[in-house]
Amino acid sequence: MDPECPVVSVLMPVHNAAGCVGRAIASVLSQTFAGLELLAIENGSTDGTRGVLAQWALRDPRIRLVCLPDADLVGALNHGLSLARGAFIARMDADDVCRPRRLQLQLCHLEQHRDTGVVSCLVSHAGDRAAQQGYAAYVEWVNSLRTHEQISINRFVESPIVHPSVLFRRDLAARLGAWRSGSFPEDYDLWLRWLECGVRMEKVPEVLLDWSDPPGRLSRTDARYSAQAFCDCKADYLARWLADAVGRRTLLFWGAGRETRRRLRTLRQLGVRPEGWIDINPRKWGMRIDGAVVHSPARMPPAEECFVVSCVSNRGARDLIARSLEARGFAAGRDYILAG
């Protein structure tokens, strides 16, 4: 296929990745789908990354090297998007590795499902599972979300899609906007915004990306990716979603602990305040928080009378709450939502 007419544009911002970017590039160039271009957007590296990229660009005409010494991640992504020539946009990070059939399978999925706008895939945990237990648990959770319905209904828990695993239709960014800068995770904001606009998102049910988690990763070092930043990011979207979902029913928050209430700060500032709290701790029963009484789960009204927002972030507890609500006849998305 003519490299001058790429079907897929792969956006790969690169910063201080001289030691690993070669593996990432090789995995893209080794795809079974050949109609691609790789935009390597080097932004302010100080470790020789630019030289490594230049050498790769000389070897393969599909690589387009772009140097932006003062750009941050969002600036690099949006600049790369403006230069992309493909009708489909794939994301890639400089420390990850694509499996050979990644782009072929994802593009095939979009071509077969014309109403789908974003397709992701399963990812492998490319790290030390014992030392990175939280990361490993997230990988297990995110891999469990495969259909659009699963992705959509779990969007307020954590980011339901791994950023460097996606392929999407370029016209989505033109119609709905691309990445935005702010005090929030740019990828989570993008998924929430596009889901709110009705974009259908799915996953190829196969591991197609080895996802790394090095100590210097932005998600570990930048405040934009803190737990509170994720909570603040989803608050606006959750508030609007609840306005449609709750109706005239009583709004209950499950989880009355101090840490849970702190994470809900922005949501409550937006005027989303519970009319009651649910908590398993007997010492809290009968207490008033923001004027609303804390009750035991046993005193919770039936689904037709209330809507429950589960605010507990512990994964095991979150699953127990979901099972408890389902056993009482509550349906996810209709009568309750997980938002912890």
PDB file of C-alpha atoms in Angstrom, residues 11 76 117 138 155 161 178 188 196 227 270 279 287 301 325:
ATOM      1  CA  LEU A  11       0.174   9.411  17.011  1.00  0.00           C
ATOM      2  CA  ALA A  76       1.861  17.218  21.021  1.00  0.00           C
ATOM      3  CA  GLY A 117     -16.489   5.322  16.693  1.00  0.00           C
ATOM      4  CA  TYR A 138      -6.636  -1.843  36.982  1.00  0.00           C
ATOM      5  CA  ARG A 155     -17.266   5.108  32.851  1.00  0.00           C
ATOM      6  CA  ILE A 161     -10.178   2.490  28.050  1.00  0.00           C
ATOM      7  CA  ALA A 178     -10.022  16.385  20.553  1.00  0.00           C
ATOM      8  CA  TYR A 188     -10.466  10.325  30.629  1.00  0.00           C
ATOM      9  CA  GLU A 196     -21.821  11.804  26.615  1.00  0.00           C
ATOM     10  CA  ALA A 227      -7.200  10.125  42.268  1.00  0.00           C
ATOM     11  CA  LEU A 270     -22.225  21.195  41.584  1.00  0.00           C
ATOM     12  CA  ASP A 279     -23.180   2.747  54.943  1.00  0.00           C
ATOM     13  CA  MET A 287     -25.787  10.426  61.770  1.00  0.00           C
ATOM     14  CA  PRO A 301     -36.078   1.775  49.794  1.00  0.00           C
ATOM     15  CA  LEU A 325     -27.985  -4.021  44.825  1.00  0.00           C
TER      16      LEU A 325
END
